[in-house]
Amino acid sequence: MENPAHKKFRPLLSAFMDGELGPRERRLVERHLASCKESAQELEALQALSEGIRTAMEEAAEEEDWSTFASEVLAQLPPEKLPFFQRLKIQLVESFTYQRGWVLAGACALLLVCLSTYIWMRPAEPVGYGSPHLSIQTVTAKAGASLKTIITQTESGDAVVWLVEETAPEGEGVSPELLEEGPPLGLEGRQEKGGAL
Amino acid sequence: MRIFFLCCLSMLLPSFSWAADSVEVRIAVVLVKEKDPEADKTLETFPDMHRRWHEQHRKHEARRGVEEGDKLEAEDLQPMQKALARRRHYGWFKRFSKKRATVGAQGEAIELPGGAQATVRLKELKDDIATLVVSLPSTETTYQLGRTGTLYLQAGKHEETEVWVVISPAKHFR
């Protein structure tokens, strides 16, 4: 009949031999081995078996040609530097897998900073529109052009520069009432050729 | 992290690239045709005929717009029609081109129909008031930009139409 203590400690013998037990368990097994002949014999048998396997493996390994082992392993490894997008993909996947919270928080913070900076820095109004109304300064007919120019204005402050043939009848000339329709155009210069204002 | 950094940079770039030595305007070239005043007079004598003529005319213009691959932009061009109506009654408007241009000292070219060209250049930018020079085939206009006001410049003729260059503010100021 099997010794109950032997039965209890038997599964631990292999782990004891491999040094995988904790200090407390190890002490218990050692104490048991000192008093149990069966277990001590089984441990010896296990050690012999292990030694036999190790020797057999070493002999088998010696028969193998290991000269190309390192180069074959290296050949199967990925290249030293992956393409940019592949590295980026790996980085993103790893970041979102292991540090999702931090990544999202960082992204939100950065986005917030960027948005506020953009809003703060962008010009409030397009440049060059300091004046409230458009204002014509000069209208010049180019050399050789037999034209008069007429400027009219609308209530909304739009300015219209018309071309009139210099030979046009009187009625085609400027109509003073047209110029009175809107706010002053702010003409600072005069037409340099033709074109009554 | 690098991605977000790049995103930030791309968002900030527009604000940094905004240069103070140029101004933004909207430029359009519009072809217009005058109504026949005699026809109007005749039609006004017969109001019913006038109404029917207008209906027919509108249908015809719309059809022509579709056939020419360009819609009749009457609504969009209504302010122009109104501005020009002070002096002439134009009944047909067609946009030849339009663009938003950043005008600097070196000038911005405007293609006119018939191969002609006009230019707009920034003459001066002082106290946030831009002075622009618009050079057309027959005239040169110097004006100061304003938050309100569109400049309509008659630029000559092309076939049966009159060519107008329209320069308006970059945005609608409130």
Tab-separated table of N, CA, C and O in Angstrom, chain A residues 84 87-88 91-92 102-103 106-107 110-111 114-115 117-118 121-142 145 147 149-150 152-164 171-175 178 181 188, chain B residues 1-5 7-8 11-12 14-16 18-20 22-25 79 82-84 86-88 90 123 125 127-131 135-156 164 167-171 173:
chain	number	residue	atom	x	y	z
A	84	PHE	N	8.009	54.090	-42.868
A	84	PHE	CA	7.426	55.069	-41.937
A	84	PHE	C	5.992	54.712	-41.541
A	84	PHE	O	5.649	54.682	-40.356
A	87	ARG	N	5.754	51.703	-39.270
A	87	ARG	CA	6.173	52.030	-37.899
A	87	ARG	C	5.086	52.830	-37.194
A	87	ARG	O	4.767	52.623	-36.030
A	88	LEU	N	4.497	53.760	-37.965
A	88	LEU	CA	3.448	54.610	-37.411
A	88	LEU	C	2.252	53.770	-36.973
A	88	LEU	O	1.696	53.973	-35.889
A	91	GLN	N	3.127	51.866	-33.896
A	91	GLN	CA	3.175	52.798	-32.756
A	91	GLN	C	1.769	53.162	-32.292
A	91	GLN	O	1.470	53.165	-31.097
A	92	LEU	N	0.915	53.432	-33.283
A	92	LEU	CA	-0.461	53.824	-32.939
A	92	LEU	C	-1.202	52.665	-32.281
A	92	LEU	O	-1.876	52.845	-31.274
A	102	TRP	N	-4.180	57.707	-21.739
A	102	TRP	CA	-3.210	58.806	-21.828
A	102	TRP	C	-3.185	59.411	-23.229
A	102	TRP	O	-3.080	60.631	-23.384
A	103	VAL	N	-3.254	58.515	-24.217
A	103	VAL	CA	-3.206	59.003	-25.604
A	103	VAL	C	-4.406	59.906	-25.890
A	103	VAL	O	-4.268	60.999	-26.447
A	106	GLY	N	-4.094	63.177	-24.009
A	106	GLY	CA	-3.077	64.018	-24.652
A	106	GLY	C	-3.600	64.626	-25.939
A	106	GLY	O	-3.392	65.806	-26.219
A	107	ALA	N	-4.295	63.784	-26.714
A	107	ALA	CA	-4.836	64.277	-27.986
A	107	ALA	C	-5.839	65.393	-27.754
A	107	ALA	O	-5.808	66.420	-28.446
A	110	LEU	N	-3.997	68.546	-26.686
A	110	LEU	CA	-3.295	69.184	-27.811
A	110	LEU	C	-4.264	69.874	-28.757
A	110	LEU	O	-4.022	70.980	-29.227
A	111	LEU	N	-5.366	69.180	-29.011
A	111	LEU	CA	-6.375	69.744	-29.901
A	111	LEU	C	-6.914	71.057	-29.338
A	111	LEU	O	-7.094	72.041	-30.063
A	114	CYS	N	-4.288	73.722	-29.729
A	114	CYS	CA	-4.197	74.157	-31.126
A	114	CYS	C	-5.372	75.041	-31.513
A	114	CYS	O	-5.193	76.081	-32.151
A	115	LEU	N	-6.557	74.607	-31.123
A	115	LEU	CA	-7.750	75.383	-31.476
A	115	LEU	C	-7.705	76.769	-30.857
A	115	LEU	O	-7.963	77.773	-31.523
A	117	THR	N	-5.088	78.398	-29.848
A	117	THR	CA	-4.010	79.188	-30.454
A	117	THR	C	-4.446	79.718	-31.814
A	117	THR	O	-4.212	80.869	-32.148
A	118	TYR	N	-5.094	78.828	-32.565
A	118	TYR	CA	-5.538	79.230	-33.900
A	118	TYR	C	-6.553	80.373	-33.803
A	118	TYR	O	-6.450	81.367	-34.516
A	121	MET	N	-4.764	83.522	-32.713
A	121	MET	CA	-3.790	84.113	-33.635
A	121	MET	C	-4.363	84.547	-34.975
A	121	MET	O	-3.770	85.352	-35.668
A	122	ARG	N	-5.476	83.985	-35.370
A	122	ARG	CA	-5.969	84.300	-36.717
A	122	ARG	C	-6.422	85.767	-36.775
A	122	ARG	O	-6.933	86.303	-35.782
A	123	PRO	N	-6.216	86.399	-37.913
A	123	PRO	CA	-6.619	87.792	-38.014
A	123	PRO	C	-8.135	87.924	-37.898
A	123	PRO	O	-8.866	87.166	-38.532
A	124	ALA	N	-8.573	88.852	-37.091
A	124	ALA	CA	-10.003	89.015	-36.873
A	124	ALA	C	-10.694	89.450	-38.162
A	124	ALA	O	-11.783	89.007	-38.471
A	125	GLU	N	-10.080	90.310	-38.894
A	125	GLU	CA	-10.650	90.827	-40.134
A	125	GLU	C	-9.593	90.737	-41.229
A	125	GLU	O	-8.401	90.801	-40.935
A	126	PRO	N	-10.005	90.621	-42.474
A	126	PRO	CA	-9.012	90.637	-43.541
A	126	PRO	C	-8.234	91.954	-43.525
A	126	PRO	O	-8.798	93.007	-43.207
A	127	VAL	N	-6.988	91.885	-43.864
A	127	VAL	CA	-6.132	93.062	-43.812
A	127	VAL	C	-6.475	94.007	-44.975
A	127	VAL	O	-6.897	93.575	-46.040
A	128	GLY	N	-6.319	95.285	-44.733
A	128	GLY	CA	-6.511	96.276	-45.783
A	128	GLY	C	-7.889	96.903	-45.818
A	128	GLY	O	-8.171	97.761	-46.647
A	129	TYR	N	-8.766	96.473	-44.906
A	129	TYR	CA	-10.140	96.980	-44.918
A	129	TYR	C	-10.390	97.939	-43.750
A	129	TYR	O	-11.434	97.918	-43.119
A	130	GLY	N	-9.414	98.769	-43.481
A	130	GLY	CA	-9.530	99.720	-42.376
A	130	GLY	C	-10.542	100.818	-42.654
A	130	GLY	O	-11.121	101.397	-41.728
A	131	SER	N	-10.754	101.099	-43.905
A	131	SER	CA	-11.694	102.161	-44.264
A	131	SER	C	-13.121	101.607	-44.315
A	131	SER	O	-13.330	100.492	-44.795
A	132	PRO	N	-14.097	102.378	-43.825
A	132	PRO	CA	-15.466	101.846	-43.859
A	132	PRO	C	-16.052	101.756	-45.271
A	132	PRO	O	-16.836	100.864	-45.568
A	133	HIS	N	-15.676	102.727	-46.123
A	133	HIS	CA	-16.258	102.718	-47.480
A	133	HIS	C	-15.169	102.702	-48.546
A	133	HIS	O	-14.087	103.246	-48.343
A	134	LEU	N	-15.529	102.117	-49.652
A	134	LEU	CA	-14.648	102.155	-50.826
A	134	LEU	C	-14.470	103.606	-51.258
A	134	LEU	O	-15.409	104.411	-51.152
A	135	SER	N	-13.302	103.948	-51.732
A	135	SER	CA	-13.061	105.337	-52.114
A	135	SER	C	-12.175	105.390	-53.357
A	135	SER	O	-11.033	104.923	-53.330
A	136	ILE	N	-12.729	105.950	-54.433
A	136	ILE	CA	-11.959	106.036	-55.676
A	136	ILE	C	-11.030	107.242	-55.607
A	136	ILE	O	-11.439	108.327	-55.181
A	137	GLN	N	-9.797	107.059	-56.005
A	137	GLN	CA	-8.845	108.167	-55.978
A	137	GLN	C	-8.664	108.769	-57.371
A	137	GLN	O	-8.842	109.967	-57.549
A	138	THR	N	-8.288	107.961	-58.316
A	138	THR	CA	-8.139	108.485	-59.692
A	138	THR	C	-8.635	107.460	-60.702
A	138	THR	O	-8.558	106.245	-60.461
A	139	VAL	N	-9.134	107.990	-61.798
A	139	VAL	CA	-9.465	107.128	-62.940
A	139	VAL	C	-8.792	107.753	-64.149
A	139	VAL	O	-9.040	108.917	-64.464
A	140	THR	N	-7.917	107.033	-64.766
A	140	THR	CA	-7.136	107.582	-65.868
A	140	THR	C	-7.392	106.778	-67.132
A	140	THR	O	-7.313	105.539	-67.097
A	141	ALA	N	-7.687	107.526	-68.200
A	141	ALA	CA	-7.823	106.829	-69.495
A	141	ALA	C	-6.422	106.648	-70.058
A	141	ALA	O	-5.576	107.540	-69.954
A	142	LYS	N	-6.165	105.492	-70.580
A	142	LYS	CA	-4.822	105.211	-71.083
A	142	LYS	C	-4.570	105.953	-72.395
A	142	LYS	O	-5.511	106.309	-73.110
A	145	ALA	N	-6.632	106.071	-75.931
A	145	ALA	CA	-8.039	105.701	-75.779
A	145	ALA	C	-8.899	106.958	-75.859
A	145	ALA	O	-8.701	107.891	-75.104
A	147	LEU	N	-11.683	107.954	-74.827
A	147	LEU	CA	-12.781	107.649	-73.909
A	147	LEU	C	-12.866	108.680	-72.796
A	147	LEU	O	-11.871	109.272	-72.390
A	149	THR	N	-14.487	108.906	-68.821
A	149	THR	CA	-14.955	107.996	-67.769
A	149	THR	C	-15.955	108.733	-66.889
A	149	THR	O	-15.825	109.915	-66.624
A	150	ILE	N	-16.934	108.011	-66.461
A	150	ILE	CA	-17.966	108.563	-65.587
A	150	ILE	C	-18.074	107.654	-64.364
A	150	ILE	O	-18.047	106.433	-64.502
A	152	THR	N	-20.333	106.664	-61.117
A	152	THR	CA	-21.608	106.779	-60.402
A	152	THR	C	-21.523	105.933	-59.137
A	152	THR	O	-20.630	105.104	-58.990
A	153	GLN	N	-22.469	106.202	-58.270
A	153	GLN	CA	-22.420	105.531	-56.986
A	153	GLN	C	-23.821	105.123	-56.555
A	153	GLN	O	-24.799	105.796	-56.867
A	154	THR	N	-23.906	104.026	-55.829
A	154	THR	CA	-25.212	103.570	-55.355
A	154	THR	C	-25.357	103.886	-53.864
A	154	THR	O	-24.388	104.245	-53.201
A	155	GLU	N	-26.573	103.690	-53.376
A	155	GLU	CA	-26.832	103.959	-51.951
A	155	GLU	C	-25.984	103.075	-51.058
A	155	GLU	O	-25.589	103.457	-49.966
A	156	SER	N	-25.697	101.884	-51.535
A	156	SER	CA	-24.930	100.949	-50.694
A	156	SER	C	-23.428	101.205	-50.740
A	156	SER	O	-22.656	100.474	-50.136
A	157	GLY	N	-23.030	102.255	-51.465
A	157	GLY	CA	-21.606	102.611	-51.476
A	157	GLY	C	-20.820	101.972	-52.602
A	157	GLY	O	-19.606	102.093	-52.654
A	158	ASP	N	-21.515	101.291	-53.515
A	158	ASP	CA	-20.815	100.720	-54.667
A	158	ASP	C	-20.438	101.842	-55.638
A	158	ASP	O	-21.142	102.848	-55.728
A	159	ALA	N	-19.346	101.663	-56.338
A	159	ALA	CA	-18.917	102.652	-57.323
A	159	ALA	C	-18.879	101.999	-58.697
A	159	ALA	O	-18.435	100.854	-58.824
A	160	VAL	N	-19.371	102.730	-59.671
A	160	VAL	CA	-19.409	102.204	-61.042
A	160	VAL	C	-18.615	103.153	-61.935
A	160	VAL	O	-18.875	104.356	-61.949
A	161	VAL	N	-17.624	102.614	-62.605
A	161	VAL	CA	-16.816	103.424	-63.532
A	161	VAL	C	-17.234	103.056	-64.944
A	161	VAL	O	-17.027	101.928	-65.392
A	162	TRP	N	-17.866	104.034	-65.608
A	162	TRP	CA	-18.373	103.804	-66.962
A	162	TRP	C	-17.376	104.333	-67.985
A	162	TRP	O	-16.684	105.321	-67.724
A	163	LEU	N	-17.374	103.710	-69.131
A	163	LEU	CA	-16.585	104.211	-70.248
A	163	LEU	C	-17.551	104.828	-71.261
A	163	LEU	O	-18.556	104.203	-71.591
A	164	VAL	N	-17.245	106.039	-71.679
A	164	VAL	CA	-18.102	106.696	-72.670
A	164	VAL	C	-17.212	107.181	-73.795
A	164	VAL	O	-16.138	107.743	-73.540
A	171	GLY	N	-25.871	114.080	-73.594
A	171	GLY	CA	-26.669	113.301	-72.641
A	171	GLY	C	-25.917	112.129	-72.020
A	171	GLY	O	-26.262	111.631	-70.970
A	172	GLU	N	-24.848	111.727	-72.713
A	172	GLU	CA	-24.082	110.585	-72.218
A	172	GLU	C	-23.123	110.982	-71.100
A	172	GLU	O	-22.514	110.145	-70.473
A	173	GLY	N	-22.971	112.278	-70.932
A	173	GLY	CA	-22.011	112.746	-69.927
A	173	GLY	C	-22.490	112.436	-68.527
A	173	GLY	O	-23.474	111.752	-68.322
A	174	VAL	N	-21.781	112.982	-67.570
A	174	VAL	CA	-22.100	112.696	-66.191
A	174	VAL	C	-23.440	113.312	-65.788
A	174	VAL	O	-23.803	114.383	-66.250
A	175	SER	N	-24.161	112.587	-64.999
A	175	SER	CA	-25.401	113.138	-64.457
A	175	SER	C	-25.144	113.470	-62.997
A	175	SER	O	-24.980	112.544	-62.203
A	178	LEU	N	-26.783	111.591	-60.247
A	178	LEU	CA	-26.367	110.217	-59.969
A	178	LEU	C	-25.335	110.182	-58.857
A	178	LEU	O	-25.313	109.304	-58.028
A	181	GLU	N	-26.631	110.270	-55.214
A	181	GLU	CA	-27.500	109.221	-54.684
A	181	GLU	C	-26.982	108.529	-53.432
A	181	GLU	O	-27.715	108.111	-52.598
A	188	GLU	N	-10.362	111.704	-54.107
A	188	GLU	CA	-9.254	112.567	-53.714
A	188	GLU	C	-8.585	113.149	-54.944
A	188	GLU	O	-8.075	114.247	-54.928
B	1	MET	N	1.537	60.672	-31.133
B	1	MET	CA	1.847	62.015	-30.664
B	1	MET	C	2.362	62.890	-31.816
B	1	MET	O	2.027	64.044	-31.918
B	2	ARG	N	3.197	62.233	-32.648
B	2	ARG	CA	3.740	62.995	-33.778
B	2	ARG	C	2.624	63.459	-34.690
B	2	ARG	O	2.645	64.563	-35.216
B	3	ILE	N	1.641	62.579	-34.869
B	3	ILE	CA	0.512	62.904	-35.740
B	3	ILE	C	-0.193	64.158	-35.212
B	3	ILE	O	-0.496	65.095	-35.971
B	4	PHE	N	-0.434	64.159	-33.922
B	4	PHE	CA	-1.148	65.303	-33.346
B	4	PHE	C	-0.315	66.574	-33.441
B	4	PHE	O	-0.841	67.653	-33.669
B	5	PHE	N	0.972	66.393	-33.313
B	5	PHE	CA	1.847	67.549	-33.433
B	5	PHE	C	1.758	68.121	-34.852
B	5	PHE	O	1.657	69.328	-35.052
B	7	CYS	N	-0.767	67.761	-36.853
B	7	CYS	CA	-2.102	68.365	-36.995
B	7	CYS	C	-2.083	69.791	-36.469
B	7	CYS	O	-2.611	70.712	-37.081
B	8	CYS	N	-1.437	69.960	-35.319
B	8	CYS	CA	-1.383	71.291	-34.699
B	8	CYS	C	-0.678	72.257	-35.633
B	8	CYS	O	-1.139	73.369	-35.861
B	11	MET	N	-2.711	73.303	-38.466
B	11	MET	CA	-3.775	74.248	-38.102
B	11	MET	C	-3.214	75.643	-37.871
B	11	MET	O	-3.861	76.650	-38.123
B	12	LEU	N	-1.982	75.671	-37.380
B	12	LEU	CA	-1.396	76.971	-37.077
B	12	LEU	C	-0.834	77.655	-38.316
B	12	LEU	O	-0.771	78.868	-38.380
B	14	PRO	N	-1.916	78.316	-41.365
B	14	PRO	CA	-2.655	79.374	-42.053
B	14	PRO	C	-2.528	80.721	-41.364
B	14	PRO	O	-2.424	81.750	-42.008
B	15	SER	N	-2.508	80.717	-40.038
B	15	SER	CA	-2.437	81.991	-39.337
B	15	SER	C	-1.052	82.615	-39.475
B	15	SER	O	-0.902	83.828	-39.502
B	16	PHE	N	-0.022	81.756	-39.576
B	16	PHE	CA	1.321	82.308	-39.713
B	16	PHE	C	1.594	82.757	-41.148
B	16	PHE	O	2.315	83.697	-41.375
B	18	TRP	N	-0.367	84.078	-43.118
B	18	TRP	CA	-1.098	85.272	-43.471
B	18	TRP	C	-0.118	86.436	-43.544
B	18	TRP	O	0.471	86.842	-42.539
B	19	ALA	N	0.096	86.907	-44.739
B	19	ALA	CA	1.100	87.962	-44.912
B	19	ALA	C	0.431	89.318	-44.912
B	19	ALA	O	-0.657	89.493	-45.423
B	20	ALA	N	1.098	90.283	-44.358
B	20	ALA	CA	0.522	91.619	-44.245
B	20	ALA	C	0.846	92.483	-45.454
B	20	ALA	O	0.519	93.658	-45.473
B	22	SER	N	-0.223	91.884	-48.511
B	22	SER	CA	-1.184	91.588	-49.571
B	22	SER	C	-2.598	91.677	-48.997
B	22	SER	O	-2.780	91.582	-47.789
B	23	VAL	N	-3.545	91.865	-49.871
B	23	VAL	CA	-4.936	91.943	-49.434
B	23	VAL	C	-5.777	90.961	-50.244
B	23	VAL	O	-5.409	90.595	-51.363
B	24	GLU	N	-6.866	90.587	-49.641
B	24	GLU	CA	-7.706	89.602	-50.313
B	24	GLU	C	-8.950	90.296	-50.880
B	24	GLU	O	-9.584	91.088	-50.169
B	25	VAL	N	-9.251	90.019	-52.084
B	25	VAL	CA	-10.469	90.562	-52.708
B	25	VAL	C	-11.124	89.474	-53.562
B	25	VAL	O	-10.501	88.469	-53.876
B	79	PRO	N	-27.436	92.443	-57.390
B	79	PRO	CA	-26.877	93.722	-56.936
B	79	PRO	C	-26.165	94.478	-58.049
B	79	PRO	O	-26.245	95.710	-58.127
B	82	LYS	N	-28.671	96.015	-60.295
B	82	LYS	CA	-29.248	97.174	-59.622
B	82	LYS	C	-28.291	98.367	-59.684
B	82	LYS	O	-28.703	99.498	-59.943
B	83	ALA	N	-27.020	98.095	-59.471
B	83	ALA	CA	-26.025	99.176	-59.473
B	83	ALA	C	-25.907	99.802	-60.859
B	83	ALA	O	-25.802	101.023	-60.994
B	84	LEU	N	-25.958	98.969	-61.882
B	84	LEU	CA	-25.809	99.487	-63.247
B	84	LEU	C	-27.094	100.123	-63.755
B	84	LEU	O	-27.070	100.940	-64.668
B	86	ARG	N	-28.728	102.356	-62.652
B	86	ARG	CA	-28.752	103.813	-62.481
B	86	ARG	C	-28.570	104.518	-63.812
B	86	ARG	O	-28.993	105.645	-63.993
B	87	ARG	N	-27.884	103.832	-64.708
B	87	ARG	CA	-27.526	104.479	-65.962
B	87	ARG	C	-28.019	103.698	-67.178
B	87	ARG	O	-28.445	104.275	-68.158
B	88	ARG	N	-27.915	102.420	-67.105
B	88	ARG	CA	-28.322	101.594	-68.252
B	88	ARG	C	-29.144	100.409	-67.765
B	88	ARG	O	-28.917	99.910	-66.672
B	90	TYR	N	-29.561	96.827	-68.216
B	90	TYR	CA	-29.017	95.581	-68.763
B	90	TYR	C	-29.955	94.441	-68.391
B	90	TYR	O	-30.434	94.367	-67.261
B	123	LYS	N	-1.051	99.010	-54.342
B	123	LYS	CA	-0.149	100.158	-54.458
B	123	LYS	C	0.420	100.505	-53.084
B	123	LYS	O	1.599	100.800	-52.930
B	125	LEU	N	-0.316	99.922	-48.591
B	125	LEU	CA	-1.092	99.399	-47.454
B	125	LEU	C	-0.648	100.171	-46.221
B	125	LEU	O	0.424	99.921	-45.667
B	127	ASP	N	-1.948	102.027	-42.536
B	127	ASP	CA	-2.970	102.112	-41.480
B	127	ASP	C	-4.139	101.164	-41.766
B	127	ASP	O	-5.309	101.537	-41.586
B	128	ASP	N	-3.817	100.011	-42.245
B	128	ASP	CA	-4.804	98.972	-42.591
B	128	ASP	C	-5.775	99.425	-43.694
B	128	ASP	O	-6.884	98.942	-43.799
B	129	ILE	N	-5.352	100.409	-44.466
B	129	ILE	CA	-6.167	100.816	-45.623
B	129	ILE	C	-5.361	100.508	-46.885
B	129	ILE	O	-4.252	101.017	-47.058
B	130	ALA	N	-5.929	99.662	-47.709
B	130	ALA	CA	-5.210	99.231	-48.917
B	130	ALA	C	-5.617	100.098	-50.104
B	130	ALA	O	-6.795	100.388	-50.295
B	131	THR	N	-4.636	100.518	-50.857
B	131	THR	CA	-4.903	101.237	-52.101
B	131	THR	C	-4.542	100.308	-53.256
B	131	THR	O	-3.418	99.808	-53.335
B	135	SER	N	-5.760	97.982	-63.541
B	135	SER	CA	-5.367	98.386	-64.883
B	135	SER	C	-6.137	97.564	-65.906
B	135	SER	O	-5.980	96.353	-66.006
B	136	LEU	N	-6.998	98.281	-66.633
B	136	LEU	CA	-7.806	97.631	-67.678
B	136	LEU	C	-7.223	98.024	-69.038
B	136	LEU	O	-6.371	98.918	-69.108
B	137	PRO	N	-7.669	97.408	-70.125
B	137	PRO	CA	-7.088	97.752	-71.433
B	137	PRO	C	-7.129	99.258	-71.742
B	137	PRO	O	-6.227	99.782	-72.374
B	138	SER	N	-8.180	99.947	-71.284
B	138	SER	CA	-8.263	101.365	-71.661
B	138	SER	C	-8.218	102.330	-70.482
B	138	SER	O	-8.096	103.538	-70.689
B	139	THR	N	-8.316	101.862	-69.270
B	139	THR	CA	-8.285	102.773	-68.124
B	139	THR	C	-7.460	102.190	-66.979
B	139	THR	O	-7.185	100.995	-66.942
B	140	GLU	N	-7.111	103.099	-66.079
B	140	GLU	CA	-6.428	102.668	-64.861
B	140	GLU	C	-7.110	103.362	-63.688
B	140	GLU	O	-7.230	104.585	-63.675
B	141	THR	N	-7.584	102.596	-62.749
B	141	THR	CA	-8.328	103.144	-61.615
B	141	THR	C	-7.570	102.880	-60.325
B	141	THR	O	-7.133	101.754	-60.077
B	142	THR	N	-7.435	103.924	-59.539
B	142	THR	CA	-6.797	103.772	-58.234
B	142	THR	C	-7.869	103.998	-57.180
B	142	THR	O	-8.589	104.995	-57.232
B	143	TYR	N	-7.984	103.069	-56.261
B	143	TYR	CA	-9.016	103.226	-55.231
B	143	TYR	C	-8.602	102.579	-53.922
B	143	TYR	O	-7.694	101.747	-53.896
B	144	GLN	N	-9.267	103.037	-52.867
B	144	GLN	CA	-8.991	102.469	-51.554
B	144	GLN	C	-10.085	101.457	-51.216
B	144	GLN	O	-11.272	101.728	-51.414
B	145	LEU	N	-9.645	100.339	-50.690
B	145	LEU	CA	-10.610	99.304	-50.299
B	145	LEU	C	-11.447	99.788	-49.122
B	145	LEU	O	-10.968	100.545	-48.282
B	146	GLY	N	-12.664	99.340	-49.084
B	146	GLY	CA	-13.518	99.662	-47.948
B	146	GLY	C	-14.269	98.426	-47.504
B	146	GLY	O	-14.402	97.477	-48.278
B	147	ARG	N	-14.722	98.473	-46.256
B	147	ARG	CA	-15.468	97.299	-45.760
B	147	ARG	C	-16.777	97.135	-46.515
B	147	ARG	O	-17.302	96.056	-46.638
B	148	THR	N	-17.296	98.259	-47.003
B	148	THR	CA	-18.483	98.153	-47.858
B	148	THR	C	-18.143	98.759	-49.214
B	148	THR	O	-17.277	99.617	-49.319
B	149	GLY	N	-18.842	98.333	-50.186
B	149	GLY	CA	-18.682	98.910	-51.520
B	149	GLY	C	-17.988	97.968	-52.472
B	149	GLY	O	-16.948	97.400	-52.166
B	150	THR	N	-18.637	97.808	-53.606
B	150	THR	CA	-18.081	96.998	-54.694
B	150	THR	C	-17.739	97.927	-55.838
B	150	THR	O	-18.455	98.895	-56.090
B	151	LEU	N	-16.643	97.640	-56.489
B	151	LEU	CA	-16.219	98.470	-57.614
B	151	LEU	C	-16.572	97.765	-58.921
B	151	LEU	O	-16.177	96.619	-59.145
B	152	TYR	N	-17.353	98.453	-59.730
B	152	TYR	CA	-17.727	97.922	-61.045
B	152	TYR	C	-16.975	98.723	-62.100
B	152	TYR	O	-17.112	99.954	-62.142
B	153	LEU	N	-16.215	98.055	-62.909
B	153	LEU	CA	-15.420	98.757	-63.925
B	153	LEU	C	-15.774	98.250	-65.314
B	153	LEU	O	-15.678	97.044	-65.580
B	154	GLN	N	-16.179	99.167	-66.131
B	154	GLN	CA	-16.485	98.777	-67.520
B	154	GLN	C	-15.148	98.552	-68.236
B	154	GLN	O	-14.264	99.429	-68.187
B	155	ALA	N	-15.000	97.409	-68.831
B	155	ALA	CA	-13.683	97.057	-69.380
B	155	ALA	C	-13.688	96.895	-70.892
B	155	ALA	O	-12.756	96.337	-71.450
B	156	GLY	N	-14.711	97.369	-71.548
B	156	GLY	CA	-14.754	97.274	-73.008
B	156	GLY	C	-15.841	96.342	-73.492
B	156	GLY	O	-16.770	96.016	-72.759
B	164	TRP	N	-17.420	93.650	-67.895
B	164	TRP	CA	-17.282	94.383	-66.637
B	164	TRP	C	-16.398	93.600	-65.679
B	164	TRP	O	-16.513	92.386	-65.572
B	167	ILE	N	-14.931	94.114	-58.513
B	167	ILE	CA	-14.034	93.805	-57.395
B	167	ILE	C	-14.774	94.099	-56.094
B	167	ILE	O	-15.208	95.235	-55.850
B	168	SER	N	-14.960	93.076	-55.299
B	168	SER	CA	-15.711	93.248	-54.046
B	168	SER	C	-14.874	92.808	-52.851
B	168	SER	O	-13.885	92.089	-53.005
B	169	PRO	N	-15.275	93.225	-51.642
B	169	PRO	CA	-14.509	92.855	-50.448
B	169	PRO	C	-14.418	91.340	-50.276
B	169	PRO	O	-15.283	90.599	-50.742
B	170	ALA	N	-13.374	90.938	-49.590
B	170	ALA	CA	-13.121	89.503	-49.419
B	170	ALA	C	-14.215	88.831	-48.618
B	170	ALA	O	-14.452	87.643	-48.745
B	171	LYS	N	-14.858	89.569	-47.768
B	171	LYS	CA	-15.940	88.976	-46.971
B	171	LYS	C	-17.018	90.032	-46.734
B	171	LYS	O	-16.789	91.215	-46.961
B	173	PHE	N	-18.674	92.239	-44.423
B	173	PHE	CA	-18.451	92.809	-43.092
B	173	PHE	C	-19.789	93.174	-42.480
B	173	PHE	O	-20.710	93.569	-43.185
